[in-house]
Tab-separated table of C-alpha atoms and ligand atoms in Angstrom:
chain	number	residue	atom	x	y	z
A	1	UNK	CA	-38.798	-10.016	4.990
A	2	UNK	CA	-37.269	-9.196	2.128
A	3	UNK	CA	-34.399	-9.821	-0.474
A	4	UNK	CA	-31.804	-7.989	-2.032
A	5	UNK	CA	-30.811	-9.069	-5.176
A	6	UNK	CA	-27.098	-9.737	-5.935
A	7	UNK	CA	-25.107	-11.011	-9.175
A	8	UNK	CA	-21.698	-13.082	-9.797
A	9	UNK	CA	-19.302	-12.814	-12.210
A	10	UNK	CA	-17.011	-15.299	-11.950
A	11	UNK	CA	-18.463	-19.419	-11.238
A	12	UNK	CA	-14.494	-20.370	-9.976
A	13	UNK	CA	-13.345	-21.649	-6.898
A	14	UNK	CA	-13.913	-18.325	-4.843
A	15	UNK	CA	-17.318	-17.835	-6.786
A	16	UNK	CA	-18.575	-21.307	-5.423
A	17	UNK	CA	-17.222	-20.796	-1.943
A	18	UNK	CA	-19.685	-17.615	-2.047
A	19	UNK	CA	-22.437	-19.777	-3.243
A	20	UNK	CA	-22.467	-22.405	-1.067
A	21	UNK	CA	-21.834	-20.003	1.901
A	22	UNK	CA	-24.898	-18.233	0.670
A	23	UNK	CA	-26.640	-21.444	0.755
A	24	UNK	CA	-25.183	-22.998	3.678
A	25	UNK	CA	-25.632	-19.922	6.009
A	26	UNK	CA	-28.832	-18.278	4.711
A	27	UNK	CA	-30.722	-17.912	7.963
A	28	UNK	CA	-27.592	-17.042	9.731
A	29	UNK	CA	-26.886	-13.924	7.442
A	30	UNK	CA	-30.841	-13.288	7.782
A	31	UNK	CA	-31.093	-13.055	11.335
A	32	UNK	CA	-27.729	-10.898	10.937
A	33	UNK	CA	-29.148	-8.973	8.306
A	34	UNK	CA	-32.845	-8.828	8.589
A	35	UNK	CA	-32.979	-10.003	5.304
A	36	UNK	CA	-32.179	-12.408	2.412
A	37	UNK	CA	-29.155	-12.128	0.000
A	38	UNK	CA	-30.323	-13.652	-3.244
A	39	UNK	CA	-28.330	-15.194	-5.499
A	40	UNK	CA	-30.355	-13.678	-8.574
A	41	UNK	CA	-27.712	-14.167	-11.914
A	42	UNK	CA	-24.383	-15.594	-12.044
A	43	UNK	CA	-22.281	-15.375	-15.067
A	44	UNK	CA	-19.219	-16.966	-16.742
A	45	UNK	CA	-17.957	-17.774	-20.285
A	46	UNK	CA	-17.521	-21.401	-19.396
A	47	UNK	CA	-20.547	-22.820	-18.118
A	48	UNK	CA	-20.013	-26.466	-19.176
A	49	UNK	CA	-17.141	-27.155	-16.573
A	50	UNK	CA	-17.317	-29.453	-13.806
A	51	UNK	CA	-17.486	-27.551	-10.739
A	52	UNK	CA	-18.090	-28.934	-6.571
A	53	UNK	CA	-21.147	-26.332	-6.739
A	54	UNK	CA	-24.721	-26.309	-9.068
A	55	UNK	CA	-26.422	-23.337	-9.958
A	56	UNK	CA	-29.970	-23.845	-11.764
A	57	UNK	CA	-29.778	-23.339	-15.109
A	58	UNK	CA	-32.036	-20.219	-15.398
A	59	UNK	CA	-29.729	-18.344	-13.075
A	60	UNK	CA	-26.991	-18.729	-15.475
A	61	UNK	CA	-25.311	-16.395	-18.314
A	62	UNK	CA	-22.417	-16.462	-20.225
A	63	UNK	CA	-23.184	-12.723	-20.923
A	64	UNK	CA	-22.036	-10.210	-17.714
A	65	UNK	CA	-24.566	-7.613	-19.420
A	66	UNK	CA	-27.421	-9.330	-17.710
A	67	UNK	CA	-26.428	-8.989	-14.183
A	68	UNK	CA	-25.329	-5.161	-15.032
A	69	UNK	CA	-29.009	-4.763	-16.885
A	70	UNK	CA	-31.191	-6.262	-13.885
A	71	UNK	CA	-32.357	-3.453	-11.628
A	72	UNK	CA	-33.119	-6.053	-9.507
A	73	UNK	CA	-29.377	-6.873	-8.692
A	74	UNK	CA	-27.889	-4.368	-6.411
A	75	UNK	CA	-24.584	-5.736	-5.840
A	76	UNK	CA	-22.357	-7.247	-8.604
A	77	UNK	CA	-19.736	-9.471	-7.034
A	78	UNK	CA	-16.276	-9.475	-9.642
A	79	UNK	CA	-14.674	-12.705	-9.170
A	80	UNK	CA	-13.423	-13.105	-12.340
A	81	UNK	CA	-9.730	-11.953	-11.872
A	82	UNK	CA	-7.892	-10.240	-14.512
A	83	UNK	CA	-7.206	-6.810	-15.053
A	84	UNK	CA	-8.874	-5.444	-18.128
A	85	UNK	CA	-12.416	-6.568	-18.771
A	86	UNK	CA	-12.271	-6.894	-14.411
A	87	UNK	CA	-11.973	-3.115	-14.366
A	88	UNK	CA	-14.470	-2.931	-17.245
A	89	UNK	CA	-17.225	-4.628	-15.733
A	90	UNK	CA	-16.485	-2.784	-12.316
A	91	UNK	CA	-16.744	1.068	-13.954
A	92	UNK	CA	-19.917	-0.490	-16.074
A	93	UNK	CA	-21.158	-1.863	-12.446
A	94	UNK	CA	-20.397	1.587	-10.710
A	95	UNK	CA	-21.507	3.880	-13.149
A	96	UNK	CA	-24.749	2.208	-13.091
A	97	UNK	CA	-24.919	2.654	-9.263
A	98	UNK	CA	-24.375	-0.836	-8.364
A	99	UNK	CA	-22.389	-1.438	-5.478
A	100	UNK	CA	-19.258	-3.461	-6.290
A	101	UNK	CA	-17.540	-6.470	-4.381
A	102	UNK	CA	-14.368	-7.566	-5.303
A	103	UNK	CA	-11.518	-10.156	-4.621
A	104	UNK	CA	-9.343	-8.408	-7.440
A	105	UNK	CA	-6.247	-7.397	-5.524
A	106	UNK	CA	-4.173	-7.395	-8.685
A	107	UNK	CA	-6.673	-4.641	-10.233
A	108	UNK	CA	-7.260	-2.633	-6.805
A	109	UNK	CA	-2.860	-2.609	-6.607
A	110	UNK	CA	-3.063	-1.391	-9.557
A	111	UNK	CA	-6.367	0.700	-9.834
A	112	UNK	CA	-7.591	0.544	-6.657
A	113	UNK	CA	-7.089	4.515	-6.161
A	114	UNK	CA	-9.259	5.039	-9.186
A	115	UNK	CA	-12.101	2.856	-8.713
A	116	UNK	CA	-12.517	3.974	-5.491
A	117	UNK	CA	-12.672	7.674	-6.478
A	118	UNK	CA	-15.170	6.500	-9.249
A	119	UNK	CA	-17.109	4.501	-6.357
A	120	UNK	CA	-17.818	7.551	-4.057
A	121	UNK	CA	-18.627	10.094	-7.207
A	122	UNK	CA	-21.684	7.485	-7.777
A	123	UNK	CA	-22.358	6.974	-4.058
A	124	UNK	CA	-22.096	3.666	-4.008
A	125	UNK	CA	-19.471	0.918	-1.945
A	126	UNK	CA	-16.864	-1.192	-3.604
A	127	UNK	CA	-15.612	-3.294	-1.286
A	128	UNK	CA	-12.849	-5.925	-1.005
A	129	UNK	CA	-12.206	-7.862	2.397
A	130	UNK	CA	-10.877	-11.080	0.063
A	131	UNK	CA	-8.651	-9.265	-1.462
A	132	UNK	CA	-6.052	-9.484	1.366
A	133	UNK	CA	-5.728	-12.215	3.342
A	134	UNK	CA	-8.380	-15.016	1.959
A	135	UNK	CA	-10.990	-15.339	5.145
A	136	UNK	CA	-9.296	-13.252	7.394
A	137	UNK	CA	-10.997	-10.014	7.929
A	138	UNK	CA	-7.588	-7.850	7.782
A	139	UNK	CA	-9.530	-5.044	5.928
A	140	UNK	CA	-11.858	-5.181	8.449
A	141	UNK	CA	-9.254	-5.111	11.259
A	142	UNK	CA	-7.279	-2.071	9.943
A	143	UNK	CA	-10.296	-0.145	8.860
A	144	UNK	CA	-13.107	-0.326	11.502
A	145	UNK	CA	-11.452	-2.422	14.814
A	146	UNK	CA	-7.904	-0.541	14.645
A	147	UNK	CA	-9.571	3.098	13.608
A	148	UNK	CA	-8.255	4.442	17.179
A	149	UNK	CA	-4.542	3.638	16.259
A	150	UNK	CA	-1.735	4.866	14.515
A	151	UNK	CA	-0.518	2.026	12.946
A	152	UNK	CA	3.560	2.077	13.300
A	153	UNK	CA	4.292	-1.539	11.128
A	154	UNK	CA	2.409	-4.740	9.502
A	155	UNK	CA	4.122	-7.716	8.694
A	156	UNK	CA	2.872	-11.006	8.050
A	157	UNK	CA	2.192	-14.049	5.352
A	158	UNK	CA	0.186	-12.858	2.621
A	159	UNK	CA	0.463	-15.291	0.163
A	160	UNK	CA	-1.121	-18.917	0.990
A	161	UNK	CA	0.945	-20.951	-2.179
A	162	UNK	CA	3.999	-19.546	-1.233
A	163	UNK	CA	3.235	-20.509	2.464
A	164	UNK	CA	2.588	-23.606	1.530
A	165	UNK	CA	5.447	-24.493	-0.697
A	166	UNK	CA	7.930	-23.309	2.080
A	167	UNK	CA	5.999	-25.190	4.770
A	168	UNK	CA	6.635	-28.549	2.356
A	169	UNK	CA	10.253	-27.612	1.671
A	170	UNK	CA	10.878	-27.161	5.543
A	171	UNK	CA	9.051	-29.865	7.094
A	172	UNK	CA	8.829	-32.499	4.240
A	173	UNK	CA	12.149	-32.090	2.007
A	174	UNK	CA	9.961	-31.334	-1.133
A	175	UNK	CA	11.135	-29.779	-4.031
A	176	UNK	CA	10.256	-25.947	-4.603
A	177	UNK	CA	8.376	-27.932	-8.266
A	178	UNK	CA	6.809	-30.805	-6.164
A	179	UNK	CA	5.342	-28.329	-3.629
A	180	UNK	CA	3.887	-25.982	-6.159
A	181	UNK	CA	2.249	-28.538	-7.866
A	182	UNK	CA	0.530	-29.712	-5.095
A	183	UNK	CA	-0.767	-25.882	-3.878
A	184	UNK	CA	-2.271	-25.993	-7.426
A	185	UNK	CA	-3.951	-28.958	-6.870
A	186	UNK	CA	-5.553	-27.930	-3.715
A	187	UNK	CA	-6.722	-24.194	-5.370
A	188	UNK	CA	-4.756	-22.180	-4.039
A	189	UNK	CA	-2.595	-20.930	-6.631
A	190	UNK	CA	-3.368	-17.983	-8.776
A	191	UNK	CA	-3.913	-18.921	-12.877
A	192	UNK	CA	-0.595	-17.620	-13.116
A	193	UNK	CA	1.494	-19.332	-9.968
A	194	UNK	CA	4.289	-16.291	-10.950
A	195	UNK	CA	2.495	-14.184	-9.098
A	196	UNK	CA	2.118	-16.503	-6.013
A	197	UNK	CA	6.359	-17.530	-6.164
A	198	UNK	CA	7.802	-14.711	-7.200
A	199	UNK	CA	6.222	-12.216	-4.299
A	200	UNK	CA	3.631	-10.037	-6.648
A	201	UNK	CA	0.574	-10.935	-5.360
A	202	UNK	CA	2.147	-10.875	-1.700
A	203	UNK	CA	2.896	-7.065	-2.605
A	204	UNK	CA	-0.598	-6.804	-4.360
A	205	UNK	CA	-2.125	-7.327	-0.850
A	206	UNK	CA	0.844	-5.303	0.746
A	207	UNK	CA	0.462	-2.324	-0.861
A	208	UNK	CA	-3.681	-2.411	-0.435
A	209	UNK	CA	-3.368	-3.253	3.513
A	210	UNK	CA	-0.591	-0.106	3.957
A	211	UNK	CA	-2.840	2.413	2.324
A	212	UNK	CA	-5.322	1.060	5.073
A	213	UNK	CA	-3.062	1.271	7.736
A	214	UNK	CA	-0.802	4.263	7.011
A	215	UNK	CA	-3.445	6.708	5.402
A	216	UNK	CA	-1.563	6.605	1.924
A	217	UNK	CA	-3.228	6.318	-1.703
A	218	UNK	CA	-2.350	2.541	-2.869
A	219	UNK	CA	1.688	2.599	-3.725
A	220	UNK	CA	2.041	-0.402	-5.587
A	221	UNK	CA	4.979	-0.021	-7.291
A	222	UNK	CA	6.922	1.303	-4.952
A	223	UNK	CA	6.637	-2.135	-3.279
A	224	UNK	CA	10.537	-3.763	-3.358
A	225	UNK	CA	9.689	-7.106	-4.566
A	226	UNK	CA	11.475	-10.675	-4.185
A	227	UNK	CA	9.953	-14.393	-4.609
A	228	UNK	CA	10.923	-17.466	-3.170
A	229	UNK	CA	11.712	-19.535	-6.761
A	230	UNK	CA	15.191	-19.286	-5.558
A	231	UNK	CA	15.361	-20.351	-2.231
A	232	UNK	CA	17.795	-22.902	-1.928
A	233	UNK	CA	16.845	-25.940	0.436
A	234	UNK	CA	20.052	-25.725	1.803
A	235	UNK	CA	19.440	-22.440	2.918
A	236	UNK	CA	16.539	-23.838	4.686
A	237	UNK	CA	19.083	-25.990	6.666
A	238	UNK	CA	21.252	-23.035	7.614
A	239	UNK	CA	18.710	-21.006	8.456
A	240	UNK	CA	17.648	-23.898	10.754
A	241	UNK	CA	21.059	-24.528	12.363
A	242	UNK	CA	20.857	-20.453	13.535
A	243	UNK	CA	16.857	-20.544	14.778
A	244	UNK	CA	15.622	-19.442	11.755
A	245	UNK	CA	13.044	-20.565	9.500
A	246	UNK	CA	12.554	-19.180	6.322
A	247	UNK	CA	8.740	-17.171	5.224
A	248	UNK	CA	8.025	-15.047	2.404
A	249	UNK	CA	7.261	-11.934	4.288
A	250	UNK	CA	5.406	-8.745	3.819
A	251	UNK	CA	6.541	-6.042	5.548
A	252	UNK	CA	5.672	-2.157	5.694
A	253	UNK	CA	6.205	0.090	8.969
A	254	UNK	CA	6.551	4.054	9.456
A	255	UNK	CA	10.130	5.284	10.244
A	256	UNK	CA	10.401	8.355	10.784
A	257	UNK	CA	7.651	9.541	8.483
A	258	UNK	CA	8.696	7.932	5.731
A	259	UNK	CA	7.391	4.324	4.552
A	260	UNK	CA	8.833	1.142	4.122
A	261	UNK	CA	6.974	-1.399	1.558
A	262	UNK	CA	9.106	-4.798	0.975
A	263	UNK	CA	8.441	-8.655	-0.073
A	264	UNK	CA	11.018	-11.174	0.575
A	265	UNK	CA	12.212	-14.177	1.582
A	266	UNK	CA	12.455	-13.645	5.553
A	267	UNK	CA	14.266	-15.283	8.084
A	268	UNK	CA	12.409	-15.537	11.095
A	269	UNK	CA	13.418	-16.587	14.870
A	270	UNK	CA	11.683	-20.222	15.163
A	271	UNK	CA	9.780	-19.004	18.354
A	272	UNK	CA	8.366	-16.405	16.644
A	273	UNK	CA	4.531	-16.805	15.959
A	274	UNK	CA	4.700	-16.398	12.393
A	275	UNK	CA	7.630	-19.109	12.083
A	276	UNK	CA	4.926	-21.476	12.990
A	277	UNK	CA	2.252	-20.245	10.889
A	278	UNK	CA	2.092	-23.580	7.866
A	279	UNK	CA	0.858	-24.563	4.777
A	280	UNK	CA	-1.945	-22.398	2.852
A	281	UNK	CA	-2.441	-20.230	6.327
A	282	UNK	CA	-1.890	-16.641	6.475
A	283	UNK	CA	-1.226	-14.321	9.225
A	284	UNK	CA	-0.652	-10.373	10.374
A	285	UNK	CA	1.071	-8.815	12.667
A	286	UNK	CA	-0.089	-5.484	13.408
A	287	UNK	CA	1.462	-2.420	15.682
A	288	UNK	CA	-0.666	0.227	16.565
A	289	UNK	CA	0.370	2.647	18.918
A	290	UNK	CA	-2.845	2.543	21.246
A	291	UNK	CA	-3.262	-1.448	21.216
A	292	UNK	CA	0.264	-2.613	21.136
A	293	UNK	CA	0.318	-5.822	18.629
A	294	UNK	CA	-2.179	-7.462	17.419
A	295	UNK	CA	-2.225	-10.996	14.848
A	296	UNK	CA	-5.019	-12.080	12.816
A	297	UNK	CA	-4.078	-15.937	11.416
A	298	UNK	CA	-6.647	-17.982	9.202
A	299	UNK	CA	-6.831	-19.502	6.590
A	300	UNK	CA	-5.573	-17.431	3.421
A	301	UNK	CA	-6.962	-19.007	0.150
A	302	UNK	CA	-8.865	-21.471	-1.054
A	303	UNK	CA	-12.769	-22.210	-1.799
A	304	UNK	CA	-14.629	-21.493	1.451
A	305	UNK	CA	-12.384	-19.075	3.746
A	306	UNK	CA	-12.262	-16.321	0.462
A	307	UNK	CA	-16.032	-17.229	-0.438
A	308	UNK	CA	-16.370	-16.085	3.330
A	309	UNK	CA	-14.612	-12.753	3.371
A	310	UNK	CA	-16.371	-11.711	0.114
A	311	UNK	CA	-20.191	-12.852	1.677
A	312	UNK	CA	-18.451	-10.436	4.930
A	313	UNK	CA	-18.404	-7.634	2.310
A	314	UNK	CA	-22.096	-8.108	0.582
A	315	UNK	CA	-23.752	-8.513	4.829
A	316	UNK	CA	-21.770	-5.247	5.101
A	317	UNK	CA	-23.052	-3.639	1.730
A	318	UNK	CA	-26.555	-4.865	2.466
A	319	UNK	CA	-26.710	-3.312	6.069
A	320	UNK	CA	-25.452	-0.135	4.255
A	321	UNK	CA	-28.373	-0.677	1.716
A	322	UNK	CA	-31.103	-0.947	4.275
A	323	UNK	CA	-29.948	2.183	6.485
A	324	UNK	CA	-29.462	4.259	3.393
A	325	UNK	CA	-25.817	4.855	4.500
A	326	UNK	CA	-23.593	3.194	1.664
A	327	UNK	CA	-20.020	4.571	1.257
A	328	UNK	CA	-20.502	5.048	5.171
A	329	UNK	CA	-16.808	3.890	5.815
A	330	UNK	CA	-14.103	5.099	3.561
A	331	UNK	CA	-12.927	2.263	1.582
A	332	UNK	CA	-9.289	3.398	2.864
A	333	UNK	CA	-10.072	3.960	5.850
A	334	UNK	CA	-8.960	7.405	5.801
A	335	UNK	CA	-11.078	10.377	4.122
A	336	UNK	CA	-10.588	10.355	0.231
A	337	UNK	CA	-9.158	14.243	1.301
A	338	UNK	CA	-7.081	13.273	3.770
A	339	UNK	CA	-4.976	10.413	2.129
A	340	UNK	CA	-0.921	11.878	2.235
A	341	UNK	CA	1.102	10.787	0.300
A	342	UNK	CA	3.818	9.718	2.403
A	343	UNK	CA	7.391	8.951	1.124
A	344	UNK	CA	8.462	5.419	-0.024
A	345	UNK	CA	11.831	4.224	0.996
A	346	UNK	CA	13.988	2.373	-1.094
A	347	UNK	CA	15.473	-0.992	-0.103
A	348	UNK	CA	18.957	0.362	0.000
A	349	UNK	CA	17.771	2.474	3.022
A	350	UNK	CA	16.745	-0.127	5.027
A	351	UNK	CA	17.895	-1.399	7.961
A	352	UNK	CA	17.420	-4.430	9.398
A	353	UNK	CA	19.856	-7.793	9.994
A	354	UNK	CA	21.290	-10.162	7.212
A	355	UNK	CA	22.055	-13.709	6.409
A	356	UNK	CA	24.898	-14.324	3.981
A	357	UNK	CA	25.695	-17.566	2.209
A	358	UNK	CA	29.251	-17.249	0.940
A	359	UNK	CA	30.950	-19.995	-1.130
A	360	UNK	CA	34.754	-19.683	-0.886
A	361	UNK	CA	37.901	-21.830	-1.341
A	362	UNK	CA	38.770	-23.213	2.162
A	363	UNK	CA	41.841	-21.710	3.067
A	364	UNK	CA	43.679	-19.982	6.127
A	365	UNK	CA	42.775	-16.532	6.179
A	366	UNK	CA	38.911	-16.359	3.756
A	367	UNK	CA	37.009	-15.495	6.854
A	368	UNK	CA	39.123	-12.514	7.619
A	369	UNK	CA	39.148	-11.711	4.457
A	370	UNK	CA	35.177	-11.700	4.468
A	371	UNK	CA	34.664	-10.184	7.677
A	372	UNK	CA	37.812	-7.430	6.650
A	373	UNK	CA	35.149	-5.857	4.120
A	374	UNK	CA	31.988	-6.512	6.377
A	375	UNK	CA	33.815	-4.886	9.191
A	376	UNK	CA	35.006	-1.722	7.006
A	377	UNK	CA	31.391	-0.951	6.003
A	378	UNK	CA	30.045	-1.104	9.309
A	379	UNK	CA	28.657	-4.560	9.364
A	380	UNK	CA	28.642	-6.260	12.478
A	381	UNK	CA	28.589	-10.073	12.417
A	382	UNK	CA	26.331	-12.181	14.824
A	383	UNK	CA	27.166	-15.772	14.239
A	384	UNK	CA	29.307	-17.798	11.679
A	385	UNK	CA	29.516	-21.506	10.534
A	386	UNK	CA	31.384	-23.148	8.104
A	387	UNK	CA	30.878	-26.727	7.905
A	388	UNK	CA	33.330	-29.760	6.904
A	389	UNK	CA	36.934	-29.401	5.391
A	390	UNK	CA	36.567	-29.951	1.591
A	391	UNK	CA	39.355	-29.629	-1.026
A	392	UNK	CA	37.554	-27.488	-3.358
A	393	UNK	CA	35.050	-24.984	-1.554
A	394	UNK	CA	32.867	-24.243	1.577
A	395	UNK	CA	29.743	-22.973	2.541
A	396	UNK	CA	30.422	-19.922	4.771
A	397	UNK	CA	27.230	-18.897	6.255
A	398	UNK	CA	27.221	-15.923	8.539
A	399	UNK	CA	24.269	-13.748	10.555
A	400	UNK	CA	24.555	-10.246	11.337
A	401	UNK	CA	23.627	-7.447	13.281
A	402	UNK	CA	21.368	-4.215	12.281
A	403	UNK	CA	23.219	-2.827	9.117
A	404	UNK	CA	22.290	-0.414	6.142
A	405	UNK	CA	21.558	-2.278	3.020
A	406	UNK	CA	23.227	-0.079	0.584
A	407	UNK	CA	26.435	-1.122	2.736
A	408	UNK	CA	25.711	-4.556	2.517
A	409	UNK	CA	25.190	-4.028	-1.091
A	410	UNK	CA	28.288	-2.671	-1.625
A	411	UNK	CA	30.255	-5.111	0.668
A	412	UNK	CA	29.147	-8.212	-1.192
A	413	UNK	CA	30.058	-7.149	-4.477
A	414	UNK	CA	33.235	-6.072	-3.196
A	415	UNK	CA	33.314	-9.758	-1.478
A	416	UNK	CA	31.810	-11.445	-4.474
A	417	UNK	CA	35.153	-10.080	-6.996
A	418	UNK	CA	37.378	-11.765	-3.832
A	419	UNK	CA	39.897	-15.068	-5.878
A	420	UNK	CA	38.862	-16.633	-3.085
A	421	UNK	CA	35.301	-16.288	-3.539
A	422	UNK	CA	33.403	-18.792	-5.867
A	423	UNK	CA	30.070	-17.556	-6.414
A	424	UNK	CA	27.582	-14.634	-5.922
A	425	UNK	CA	26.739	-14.583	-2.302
A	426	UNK	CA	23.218	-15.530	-1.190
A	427	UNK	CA	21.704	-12.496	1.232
A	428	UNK	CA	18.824	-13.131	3.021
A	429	UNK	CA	17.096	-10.621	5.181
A	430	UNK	CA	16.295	-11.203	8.989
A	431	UNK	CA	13.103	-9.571	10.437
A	432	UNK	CA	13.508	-9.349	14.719
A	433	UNK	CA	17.431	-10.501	14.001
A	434	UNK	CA	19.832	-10.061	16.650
A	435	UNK	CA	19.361	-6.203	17.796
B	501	HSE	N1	-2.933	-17.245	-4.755
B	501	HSE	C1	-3.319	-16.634	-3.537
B	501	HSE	C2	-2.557	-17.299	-2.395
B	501	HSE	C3	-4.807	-16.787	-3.333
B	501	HSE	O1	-1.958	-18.342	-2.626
B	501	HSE	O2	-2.549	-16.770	-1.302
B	501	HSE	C4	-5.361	-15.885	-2.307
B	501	HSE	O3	-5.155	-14.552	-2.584
């Protein structure tokens, strides 16, 4: 039986997650395969650095050239992350007919629709299940299992840090700073943990999985962004008190033919599955028209689950490789030809329910004041409290029904100029609110 030869760039946490599941499952992915995937080169700058994995010494390189130079490698796994000399080595690995695998969801946002262009013009796969998702096969989902469906919305957790850090907040009382330190500890933070708390890499993996789903080139930036560095834990409370937790959610769905891409804080209704979806765990929630929903949960970053969904990709590369079929399924899952480019909507289009955080001076009449403006734009309020009597201010903290956000919009900053009103209101958005 024979081998095919494969090459890492990239010895980090993901890169020894695919190593050891190389090791550890060998005659698994053999008997899957019908033959060996070997481990031939694997390259990084730092080779000195203690790492939970070995690699013999005469399989190492500081230099990427020698994987790309080895006819004997056939598929160059990028794990190195980055943007620049990540899409270097890619082109270099594609132009020389190598088949690519990749975890680089900040490059494929941002790229993606290039590379893969580049891919099919050599004939060869670039592929990217880690990308989205850490071990769970989303790609895989939306591309191959869901390929009868129109896909009407996704939503879901995306992002395992941000997961986590909530999770600690909610359950524990940790600070937003405590909890992020400890999501860095356990690896599952990105070098830079911006891109984990302020939503980017969430809409990174939001924008790939939509062009999947939807049949649209990648449309990064036309992904409306928020993080969760600002979520007050007393929010957390209120949000409680109505049935609420709070997630950083990804959400896209069809209306109407046009798209909606947005990454926020979220509240969602405590009995709904993703409200109990904790820690570094990730999880989609998929409509297709045929199937009705569907959720894929699992684990969402870290050593072993990503290692997995990238040794998914090279099984599927290699089974491509032996039937002389690669490129066989459109990395979009749609025909490079038959991609549309279908309209983005922007936030202030959106409708969906809203909770407000209002601080005010506690006297007769603030409420109606509040819910005056709410109620001339159209806003429709679900449920109010306003706790304890103080001399000073109060927390007001309302829910309401379905409204348009450019309304909203323009009722808080109507609200927000208010005397009796004593700081910017907090708006968070509610996904399955009250209509
Ligand atoms: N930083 C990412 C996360 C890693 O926390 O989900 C997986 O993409």
């Amino acid at each position: 039986m024979g081998k095919i030869g494969v090459g890492l760039v990239g010895w980090g946490t993901v890169g020894c997650g695919v190593i050891q599941t190389l090791r550890e499952n060998a005659a698994a992915i053999e008997a899957r395969l019908g033959c060996g995937l070997e481990l031939m080169r694997v390259a990084d700058l730092d080779l000195a650095r203690e790492r939970p994995v070995s690699v013999p010494r005469e399989r190492l390189t500081t230099n990427a050239e020698d994987i790309l130079q080895d006819p004997e490698i056939k598929i160059v796994i990028e794990l190195m992350g980055g943007l620049k000399a990540a899409r270097a080595l890619i082109c270099s690995a594609l132009e020389k007919g190598k088949h690519v695998v990749t975890a680089n969801k900040a490059l494929l946002a941002h790229e993606g629709n290039e590379l893969f262009g580049l891919a099919r013009q050599k004939g060869v796969s670039l592929s990217f299940e880690a990308s989205v998702g850490g071990g769970i096969p989303i790609i895989k989902a939306l591309r191959e299992g869901l390929a009868a469906n129109r896909i009407t919305k996704i939503f879901g957790i995306l992002n395992g840090t941000a997961n986590y850090i909530l999770t600690r907040m909610t359950d524990n009382g940790l600070t937003f700073a405590q909890a992020l330190k400890e999501a860095q500890g356990l690896g599952y933070a990105e070098a830079d943990p911006t891109l984990d708390v302020e939503g980017i890499d969430t809409a990174h993996k939001l924008a790939i999985a939509s062009a999947l789903a939807f049949g649209t080139p990648i449309q990064f930036d036309r992904v409306h962004t928020e993080g969760i560095s600002r979520i007050d834990p007393i929010d957390i409370q209120y949000a409680d008190e109505f049935g609420y937790r709070i997630k950083l959610l990804a959400i896209a769905r069809n209306v109407d033919g046009r798209l909606e891409m947005r990454v926020h804080p979220t509240l969602i209704a405590k009995n709904h599955v993703l409200a109990g979806v904790k820690g570094a765990y990730n999880a989609v929630h998929i409509e297709g028209n045929a199937v009705g929903d569907v959720m894929l949960y699992g684990m969402g970053a870290g050593m072993m689950p990503t290692g997995s969904a990238v040794v998914s990709d090279l099984v599927d590369v290699a089974r491509d490789i032996l039937n002389g079929t690669p490129g066989r399924i459109p990395p979009l899952a749609f025909l490079a030809d038959k991609l549309e480019h279908i309209e983005i909507k922007p936030v202030s289009d959106v409708k969906t329910s809203y909770y407000f955080r209002f601080l005010a001076f506690d006297r007769p009449g603030v409420l109606s004041k509040i819910s005056g403006v709410l109620g001339n734009r159209g806003i429709s309020i679900a449920a109010v409290i306003q706790k304890g009597r103080h001399a000073d201010s109060v927390p007001i903290v309302m829910v309401t029904h379905e409204a348009l956000e450019r309304s909203v919009m323009e009722a808080l900053e109507e609200i927000d100029k208010l005397d009796l009103v004593l700081a910017p209101t907090t708006l968070i958005r509610i996904e399955n609110g009250a209509d």
